[in-house]
PDB file of C-alpha atoms in Angstrom:
ATOM      1  CA  MET A   1      12.472 -16.675  15.198  1.00 74.00           C
ATOM      2  CA  SER A   2      14.050 -13.698  16.902  1.00 87.00           C
ATOM      3  CA  LYS A   3      14.155 -10.331  15.067  1.00 90.00           C
ATOM      4  CA  TYR A   4      16.996  -7.918  15.711  1.00 92.00           C
ATOM      5  CA  ILE A   5      17.511  -3.972  14.729  1.00 92.00           C
ATOM      6  CA  LEU A   6      21.093  -2.928  14.557  1.00 93.00           C
ATOM      7  CA  VAL A   7      21.351   0.742  14.564  1.00 92.00           C
ATOM      8  CA  ASP A   8      24.495   2.620  13.165  1.00 93.00           C
ATOM      9  CA  PHE A   9      24.215   5.682  15.399  1.00 91.00           C
ATOM     10  CA  GLU A  10      26.952   7.494  13.788  1.00 89.00           C
ATOM     11  CA  ASN A  11      25.202   7.453  10.208  1.00 89.00           C
ATOM     12  CA  VAL A  12      21.284   7.510  11.450  1.00 89.00           C
ATOM     13  CA  HIS A  13      20.436   9.759  14.487  1.00 86.00           C
ATOM     14  CA  GLU A  14      16.967   8.675  15.574  1.00 83.00           C
ATOM     15  CA  SER A  15      15.784   7.709  18.885  1.00 82.00           C
ATOM     16  CA  ASN A  16      12.266   6.664  18.705  1.00 82.00           C
ATOM     17  CA  TYR A  17      12.501   3.003  19.033  1.00 81.00           C
ATOM     18  CA  LYS A  18      10.247   2.481  22.024  1.00 77.00           C
ATOM     19  CA  GLU A  19       7.068   1.380  20.030  1.00 78.00           C
ATOM     20  CA  LEU A  20       9.370  -1.362  18.252  1.00 77.00           C
ATOM     21  CA  LEU A  21      10.820  -2.476  21.544  1.00 76.00           C
ATOM     22  CA  SER A  22       7.101  -3.064  22.688  1.00 71.00           C
ATOM     23  CA  GLN A  23       6.743  -5.667  19.983  1.00 76.00           C
ATOM     24  CA  ASN A  24       9.621  -7.980  21.310  1.00 78.00           C
ATOM     25  CA  VAL A  25      12.401  -6.702  18.782  1.00 84.00           C
ATOM     26  CA  HIS A  26      15.597  -6.905  20.139  1.00 89.00           C
ATOM     27  CA  LEU A  27      17.317  -3.371  19.455  1.00 89.00           C
ATOM     28  CA  LYS A  28      21.051  -2.787  19.583  1.00 90.00           C
ATOM     29  CA  VAL A  29      22.266   0.657  18.823  1.00 90.00           C
ATOM     30  CA  PHE A  30      25.675   0.962  18.282  1.00 92.00           C
ATOM     31  CA  LEU A  31      27.592   4.320  19.093  1.00 90.00           C
ATOM     32  CA  GLY A  32      30.896   5.528  18.105  1.00 89.00           C
ATOM     33  CA  GLU A  33      33.765   6.170  20.551  1.00 86.00           C
ATOM     34  CA  SER A  34      33.367   9.836  20.516  1.00 84.00           C
ATOM     35  CA  GLN A  35      29.439  10.003  20.467  1.00 83.00           C
ATOM     36  CA  ASN A  36      28.939  11.020  24.365  1.00 79.00           C
ATOM     37  CA  LYS A  37      25.635  12.821  24.053  1.00 82.00           C
ATOM     38  CA  ILE A  38      22.729  10.270  23.854  1.00 81.00           C
ATOM     39  CA  PRO A  39      18.910  11.498  23.503  1.00 84.00           C
ATOM     40  CA  THR A  40      17.128  10.877  26.626  1.00 85.00           C
ATOM     41  CA  GLU A  41      14.087   9.414  24.641  1.00 81.00           C
ATOM     42  CA  LEU A  42      16.425   6.643  23.297  1.00 82.00           C
ATOM     43  CA  VAL A  43      17.840   5.789  26.866  1.00 82.00           C
ATOM     44  CA  LEU A  44      14.313   5.725  28.634  1.00 81.00           C
ATOM     45  CA  GLY A  45      12.959   3.450  25.696  1.00 77.00           C
ATOM     46  CA  ILE A  46      15.732   0.920  26.247  1.00 75.00           C
ATOM     47  CA  GLN A  47      15.380   1.107  29.893  1.00 74.00           C
ATOM     48  CA  ASP A  48      11.508   0.250  29.872  1.00 73.00           C
ATOM     49  CA  ALA A  49      12.318  -2.770  27.514  1.00 66.00           C
ATOM     50  CA  VAL A  50      14.087  -4.558  29.782  1.00 67.00           C
ATOM     51  CA  GLY A  51      16.558  -7.324  28.270  1.00 69.00           C
ATOM     52  CA  LEU A  52      15.330  -6.008  24.769  1.00 83.00           C
ATOM     53  CA  GLY A  53      17.619  -3.007  24.144  1.00 84.00           C
ATOM     54  CA  ARG A  54      21.198  -2.333  24.285  1.00 86.00           C
ATOM     55  CA  LEU A  55      23.486   0.732  23.777  1.00 87.00           C
ATOM     56  CA  ILE A  56      26.796  -0.378  22.639  1.00 88.00           C
ATOM     57  CA  GLN A  57      29.654   2.169  22.420  1.00 88.00           C
ATOM     58  CA  ILE A  58      32.730   0.722  20.281  1.00 89.00           C
ATOM     59  CA  SER A  59      36.242   1.358  20.852  1.00 83.00           C
ATOM     60  CA  GLY A  60      38.341   3.067  18.274  1.00 80.00           C
ATOM     61  CA  ASN A  61      37.901   5.976  16.061  1.00 78.00           C
ATOM     62  CA  GLY A  62      39.285   4.261  12.967  1.00 78.00           C
ATOM     63  CA  LYS A  63      37.486   4.556   9.355  1.00 79.00           C
ATOM     64  CA  ASN A  64      34.536   2.116   9.286  1.00 84.00           C
ATOM     65  CA  ALA A  65      35.197   1.084  12.861  1.00 89.00           C
ATOM     66  CA  LEU A  66      31.553   0.982  13.951  1.00 92.00           C
ATOM     67  CA  ASP A  67      30.736  -1.074  10.794  1.00 92.00           C
ATOM     68  CA  PHE A  68      32.933  -3.576  11.458  1.00 93.00           C
ATOM     69  CA  HIS A  69      31.372  -3.908  15.039  1.00 94.00           C
ATOM     70  CA  ILE A  70      28.011  -4.458  13.295  1.00 94.00           C
ATOM     71  CA  ALA A  71      29.197  -6.697  10.882  1.00 94.00           C
ATOM     72  CA  TYR A  72      30.651  -9.006  13.768  1.00 94.00           C
ATOM     73  CA  GLU A  73      27.310  -8.697  15.518  1.00 94.00           C
ATOM     74  CA  LEU A  74      25.647  -9.979  12.628  1.00 94.00           C
ATOM     75  CA  GLY A  75      27.929 -12.955  12.191  1.00 93.00           C
ATOM     76  CA  ARG A  76      27.708 -13.782  16.095  1.00 93.00           C
ATOM     77  CA  LEU A  77      23.791 -13.713  15.918  1.00 94.00           C
ATOM     78  CA  PHE A  78      23.441 -15.917  12.778  1.00 94.00           C
ATOM     79  CA  SER A  79      25.887 -18.318  14.175  1.00 93.00           C
ATOM     80  CA  ASN A  80      23.518 -18.577  17.334  1.00 92.00           C
ATOM     81  CA  ASP A  81      20.151 -18.541  15.414  1.00 92.00           C
ATOM     82  CA  LYS A  82      20.163 -19.527  11.749  1.00 92.00           C
ATOM     83  CA  ASN A  83      16.699 -18.056  11.581  1.00 92.00           C
ATOM     84  CA  ALA A  84      17.205 -14.810  12.913  1.00 93.00           C
ATOM     85  CA  GLU A  85      15.943 -11.784  11.039  1.00 94.00           C
ATOM     86  CA  CYS A  86      18.319  -8.790  11.135  1.00 95.00           C
ATOM     87  CA  ILE A  87      17.556  -5.150  10.054  1.00 94.00           C
ATOM     88  CA  ILE A  88      20.223  -2.840   9.941  1.00 95.00           C
ATOM     89  CA  ILE A  89      19.379   0.956  10.032  1.00 93.00           C
ATOM     90  CA  SER A  90      21.931   2.977   8.214  1.00 94.00           C
ATOM     91  CA  LYS A  91      22.285   5.146   5.200  1.00 93.00           C
ATOM     92  CA  ASP A  92      25.892   3.629   4.287  1.00 92.00           C
ATOM     93  CA  THR A  93      25.486   1.433   1.324  1.00 93.00           C
ATOM     94  CA  GLY A  94      28.928  -0.427   2.243  1.00 92.00           C
ATOM     95  CA  TYR A  95      26.535  -3.106   4.373  1.00 94.00           C
ATOM     96  CA  ASP A  96      24.843  -4.010   1.149  1.00 95.00           C
ATOM     97  CA  PRO A  97      27.458  -6.589  -0.091  1.00 94.00           C
ATOM     98  CA  LEU A  98      27.553  -7.973   3.393  1.00 95.00           C
ATOM     99  CA  ILE A  99      23.962  -8.392   3.417  1.00 95.00           C
ATOM    100  CA  GLU A 100      23.737  -9.968   0.078  1.00 95.00           C
ATOM    101  CA  ASN A 101      26.111 -12.838   1.188  1.00 94.00           C
ATOM    102  CA  ILE A 102      23.912 -13.473   4.330  1.00 94.00           C
ATOM    103  CA  ARG A 103      20.789 -13.541   2.172  1.00 94.00           C
ATOM    104  CA  LYS A 104      22.601 -16.345  -0.130  1.00 94.00           C
ATOM    105  CA  GLU A 105      23.050 -18.603   2.993  1.00 93.00           C
ATOM    106  CA  PHE A 106      20.062 -17.655   5.155  1.00 93.00           C
ATOM    107  CA  GLY A 107      17.484 -16.633   2.735  1.00 93.00           C
ATOM    108  CA  LYS A 108      15.975 -13.351   1.604  1.00 90.00           C
ATOM    109  CA  LYS A 109      14.102 -12.380   4.901  1.00 90.00           C
ATOM    110  CA  SER A 110      17.311 -12.924   6.759  1.00 93.00           C
ATOM    111  CA  CYS A 111      18.812  -9.439   6.521  1.00 95.00           C
ATOM    112  CA  SER A 112      18.094  -5.990   5.174  1.00 94.00           C
ATOM    113  CA  ARG A 113      18.962  -2.503   5.425  1.00 94.00           C
ATOM    114  CA  ILE A 114      16.777   0.460   5.598  1.00 94.00           C
ATOM    115  CA  GLU A 115      17.828   4.141   5.929  1.00 92.00           C
ATOM    116  CA  SER A 116      15.063   5.436   8.680  1.00 89.00           C
ATOM    117  CA  ILE A 117      13.200   3.824  11.238  1.00 84.00           C
ATOM    118  CA  GLU A 118       9.831   5.047   9.556  1.00 82.00           C
ATOM    119  CA  LYS A 119      10.175   2.524   7.034  1.00 79.00           C
ATOM    120  CA  ILE A 120       9.669  -0.379   9.580  1.00 78.00           C
ATOM    121  CA  GLY A 121       6.245   1.218  10.693  1.00 57.00           C
ATOM    122  CA  THR A 122       4.788   1.550  14.076  1.00 44.00           C
ATOM    123  CA  PRO A 123       2.269  -0.932  15.746  1.00 39.00           C
ATOM    124  CA  LYS A 124      -0.721   1.211  14.794  1.00 41.00           C
ATOM    125  CA  LYS A 125       0.382   1.353  10.983  1.00 41.00           C
ATOM    126  CA  ALA A 126       1.053  -2.230  10.979  1.00 37.00           C
ATOM    127  CA  ALA A 127      -2.409  -3.146  12.436  1.00 37.00           C
ATOM    128  CA  THR A 128      -4.219  -0.819  10.167  1.00 39.00           C
ATOM    129  CA  LYS A 129      -2.368  -2.706   7.167  1.00 43.00           C
ATOM    130  CA  VAL A 130      -3.353  -6.055   8.392  1.00 40.00           C
ATOM    131  CA  LYS A 131      -6.992  -4.885   8.768  1.00 45.00           C
ATOM    132  CA  THR A 132      -7.222  -3.768   5.133  1.00 44.00           C
ATOM    133  CA  LEU A 133      -5.806  -6.795   4.006  1.00 48.00           C
ATOM    134  CA  GLU A 134      -8.190  -8.687   5.683  1.00 48.00           C
ATOM    135  CA  LYS A 135     -11.126  -6.905   4.534  1.00 52.00           C
ATOM    136  CA  LYS A 136      -9.770  -7.166   0.624  1.00 56.00           C
ATOM    137  CA  ALA A 137      -9.184 -10.863   1.578  1.00 56.00           C
ATOM    138  CA  GLU A 138     -12.970 -11.482   2.207  1.00 58.00           C
ATOM    139  CA  PRO A 139     -14.582 -13.830  -0.232  1.00 60.00           C
ATOM    140  CA  LYS A 140     -17.368 -12.482  -2.198  1.00 59.00           C
ATOM    141  CA  GLN A 141     -20.528 -14.611  -1.281  1.00 56.00           C
ATOM    142  CA  LYS A 142     -21.574 -17.061  -4.145  1.00 52.00           C
ATOM    143  CA  THR A 143     -25.219 -16.457  -5.073  1.00 48.00           C
ATOM    144  CA  THR A 144     -26.898 -19.787  -5.891  1.00 40.00           C
ATOM    145  CA  PRO A 145     -28.279 -19.352  -9.481  1.00 43.00           C
ATOM    146  CA  LYS A 146     -31.900 -19.281  -9.600  1.00 47.00           C
ATOM    147  CA  ILE A 147     -33.711 -22.131 -11.661  1.00 45.00           C
ATOM    148  CA  SER A 148     -36.122 -20.961 -13.888  1.00 52.00           C
ATOM    149  CA  ALA A 149     -39.844 -22.167 -13.809  1.00 50.00           C
ATOM    150  CA  LYS A 150     -39.363 -24.066 -17.084  1.00 65.00           C
ATOM    151  CA  ALA A 151     -35.842 -25.595 -15.852  1.00 72.00           C
ATOM    152  CA  ASP A 152     -37.619 -26.418 -12.608  1.00 73.00           C
ATOM    153  CA  THR A 153     -40.611 -28.261 -14.062  1.00 77.00           C
ATOM    154  CA  ILE A 154     -37.947 -30.467 -16.158  1.00 74.00           C
ATOM    155  CA  LEU A 155     -35.928 -31.240 -13.209  1.00 78.00           C
ATOM    156  CA  SER A 156     -38.761 -32.572 -11.318  1.00 82.00           C
ATOM    157  CA  LEU A 157     -38.912 -36.389 -10.962  1.00 81.00           C
ATOM    158  CA  GLU A 158     -42.344 -36.912 -11.874  1.00 85.00           C
ATOM    159  CA  ASN A 159     -41.949 -35.246 -14.997  1.00 85.00           C
ATOM    160  CA  THR A 160     -38.740 -36.767 -16.073  1.00 85.00           C
ATOM    161  CA  ILE A 161     -40.431 -40.073 -15.449  1.00 85.00           C
ATOM    162  CA  LYS A 162     -43.314 -39.256 -17.731  1.00 85.00           C
ATOM    163  CA  TRP A 163     -40.609 -37.994 -20.181  1.00 83.00           C
ATOM    164  CA  LEU A 164     -38.849 -41.001 -20.140  1.00 85.00           C
ATOM    165  CA  GLN A 165     -41.976 -43.373 -20.544  1.00 84.00           C
ATOM    166  CA  LYS A 166     -42.830 -41.414 -23.372  1.00 84.00           C
ATOM    167  CA  SER A 167     -39.586 -41.708 -24.824  1.00 81.00           C
ATOM    168  CA  SER A 168     -39.507 -45.362 -24.620  1.00 78.00           C
ATOM    169  CA  LYS A 169     -37.783 -46.041 -27.867  1.00 79.00           C
ATOM    170  CA  ASN A 170     -34.974 -43.343 -28.072  1.00 84.00           C
ATOM    171  CA  ARG A 171     -34.156 -42.812 -24.237  1.00 89.00           C
ATOM    172  CA  PRO A 172     -30.529 -41.601 -23.605  1.00 88.00           C
ATOM    173  CA  SER A 173     -28.335 -44.861 -23.162  1.00 90.00           C
ATOM    174  CA  SER A 174     -25.357 -43.123 -21.135  1.00 91.00           C
ATOM    175  CA  VAL A 175     -25.087 -40.273 -18.557  1.00 90.00           C
ATOM    176  CA  ASP A 176     -23.638 -37.851 -21.087  1.00 90.00           C
ATOM    177  CA  ALA A 177     -26.422 -38.366 -23.407  1.00 89.00           C
ATOM    178  CA  PHE A 178     -28.948 -37.795 -20.722  1.00 90.00           C
ATOM    179  CA  VAL A 179     -27.460 -34.665 -19.457  1.00 88.00           C
ATOM    180  CA  LYS A 180     -27.378 -33.294 -23.111  1.00 87.00           C
ATOM    181  CA  SER A 181     -31.054 -34.371 -23.918  1.00 86.00           C
ATOM    182  CA  VAL A 182     -32.471 -32.914 -20.530  1.00 85.00           C
ATOM    183  CA  GLN A 183     -30.482 -29.539 -21.323  1.00 83.00           C
ATOM    184  CA  ASN A 184     -31.882 -29.292 -24.788  1.00 83.00           C
ATOM    185  CA  LEU A 185     -35.259 -29.503 -23.312  1.00 79.00           C
ATOM    186  CA  ALA A 186     -34.660 -26.131 -21.619  1.00 74.00           C
ATOM    187  CA  LYS A 187     -35.006 -22.893 -23.703  1.00 66.00           C
ATOM    188  CA  PRO A 188     -32.970 -21.004 -23.990  1.00 62.00           C
ATOM    189  CA  LYS A 189     -30.433 -23.693 -23.890  1.00 63.00           C
ATOM    190  CA  GLY A 190     -27.753 -23.469 -21.044  1.00 65.00           C
ATOM    191  CA  GLY A 191     -30.799 -23.099 -18.678  1.00 75.00           C
ATOM    192  CA  ILE A 192     -29.861 -26.254 -16.853  1.00 84.00           C
ATOM    193  CA  LYS A 193     -26.439 -27.000 -15.432  1.00 86.00           C
ATOM    194  CA  LYS A 194     -24.826 -30.187 -15.953  1.00 87.00           C
ATOM    195  CA  LYS A 195     -24.550 -30.750 -11.873  1.00 87.00           C
ATOM    196  CA  GLN A 196     -28.266 -30.302 -11.782  1.00 87.00           C
ATOM    197  CA  VAL A 197     -28.991 -33.363 -14.254  1.00 86.00           C
ATOM    198  CA  GLU A 198     -26.522 -35.450 -12.316  1.00 88.00           C
ATOM    199  CA  THR A 199     -28.417 -34.615  -9.047  1.00 89.00           C
ATOM    200  CA  LEU A 200     -31.655 -35.614 -10.831  1.00 87.00           C
ATOM    201  CA  LEU A 201     -29.871 -38.788 -12.263  1.00 88.00           C
ATOM    202  CA  LYS A 202     -28.982 -39.825  -8.511  1.00 89.00           C
ATOM    203  CA  ASP A 203     -32.469 -39.358  -7.332  1.00 89.00           C
ATOM    204  CA  LEU A 204     -33.648 -41.542 -10.111  1.00 88.00           C
ATOM    205  CA  GLU A 205     -31.301 -44.188  -9.154  1.00 88.00           C
ATOM    206  CA  SER A 206     -32.333 -43.815  -5.509  1.00 89.00           C
ATOM    207  CA  LYS A 207     -35.976 -44.345  -6.719  1.00 86.00           C
ATOM    208  CA  LYS A 208     -34.821 -47.409  -8.436  1.00 89.00           C
ATOM    209  CA  LYS A 209     -36.163 -46.010 -11.605  1.00 88.00           C
ATOM    210  CA  LEU A 210     -32.647 -46.838 -13.462  1.00 88.00           C
ATOM    211  CA  THR A 211     -29.247 -48.090 -12.465  1.00 92.00           C
ATOM    212  CA  ILE A 212     -25.892 -46.604 -13.806  1.00 90.00           C
ATOM    213  CA  SER A 213     -22.866 -48.775 -14.726  1.00 91.00           C
ATOM    214  CA  GLU A 214     -19.159 -48.082 -14.055  1.00 87.00           C
ATOM    215  CA  THR A 215     -18.772 -47.165 -17.674  1.00 89.00           C
ATOM    216  CA  GLY A 216     -21.482 -44.674 -17.453  1.00 87.00           C
ATOM    217  CA  LYS A 217     -24.345 -46.751 -19.101  1.00 91.00           C
ATOM    218  CA  ILE A 218     -27.926 -46.456 -18.104  1.00 90.00           C
ATOM    219  CA  ASN A 219     -30.404 -49.402 -17.373  1.00 90.00           C
ATOM    220  CA  TYR A 220     -33.830 -48.005 -17.073  1.00 87.00           C
ATOM    221  CA  LYS A 221     -36.361 -49.929 -14.869  1.00 86.00           C
ATOM    222  CA  LEU A 222     -39.591 -47.907 -15.740  1.00 79.00           C
ATOM    223  CA  LEU A 223     -42.940 -49.404 -15.753  1.00 66.00           C
TER     224      LEU A 223
END
């Protein structure tokens, strides 16, 4: 995707485009037929950025003559590159209906109008903004919740097996019942998370102390 800046130099007399040209932006500065004095800064900036900048002096002094030249250039650019991004620098609101039609066909980012080069921003400002956004985007490191001494004791394999052996007549018959039973052993309630109990169940299953069916039923194999 190429980016183009089209300057209505009859309307906006800015000339500090050198930094934008260093970002591989294509600059086209449209001059009125009677505009014979061009700032040296503008000429040197375009001269340094070989192939990226052009000064275009229109012919004819009719009303809105320069506007029609810019409109024609927009049509030419989008016919060659449907993904182009064009920015018009002008205080003339007469461009807005044309810009709206271009956006409908090529997307919201395809074309826009600004009144000053300052609204685009220099590379330094852009870099600062990106850096700030990256800093804000840094995810907060999640701290692993500490298991209390009570919970740690309940979740040990040895103590769980002893508890199950003592509760031979009313052992939890399903995974959900097992999770609730283990959580109820902790005080205050909520001290043990469901995932911690599920990990405990997997350890018991790997030790062949129980099996879990596809429906979540538990079959104990305790001696």
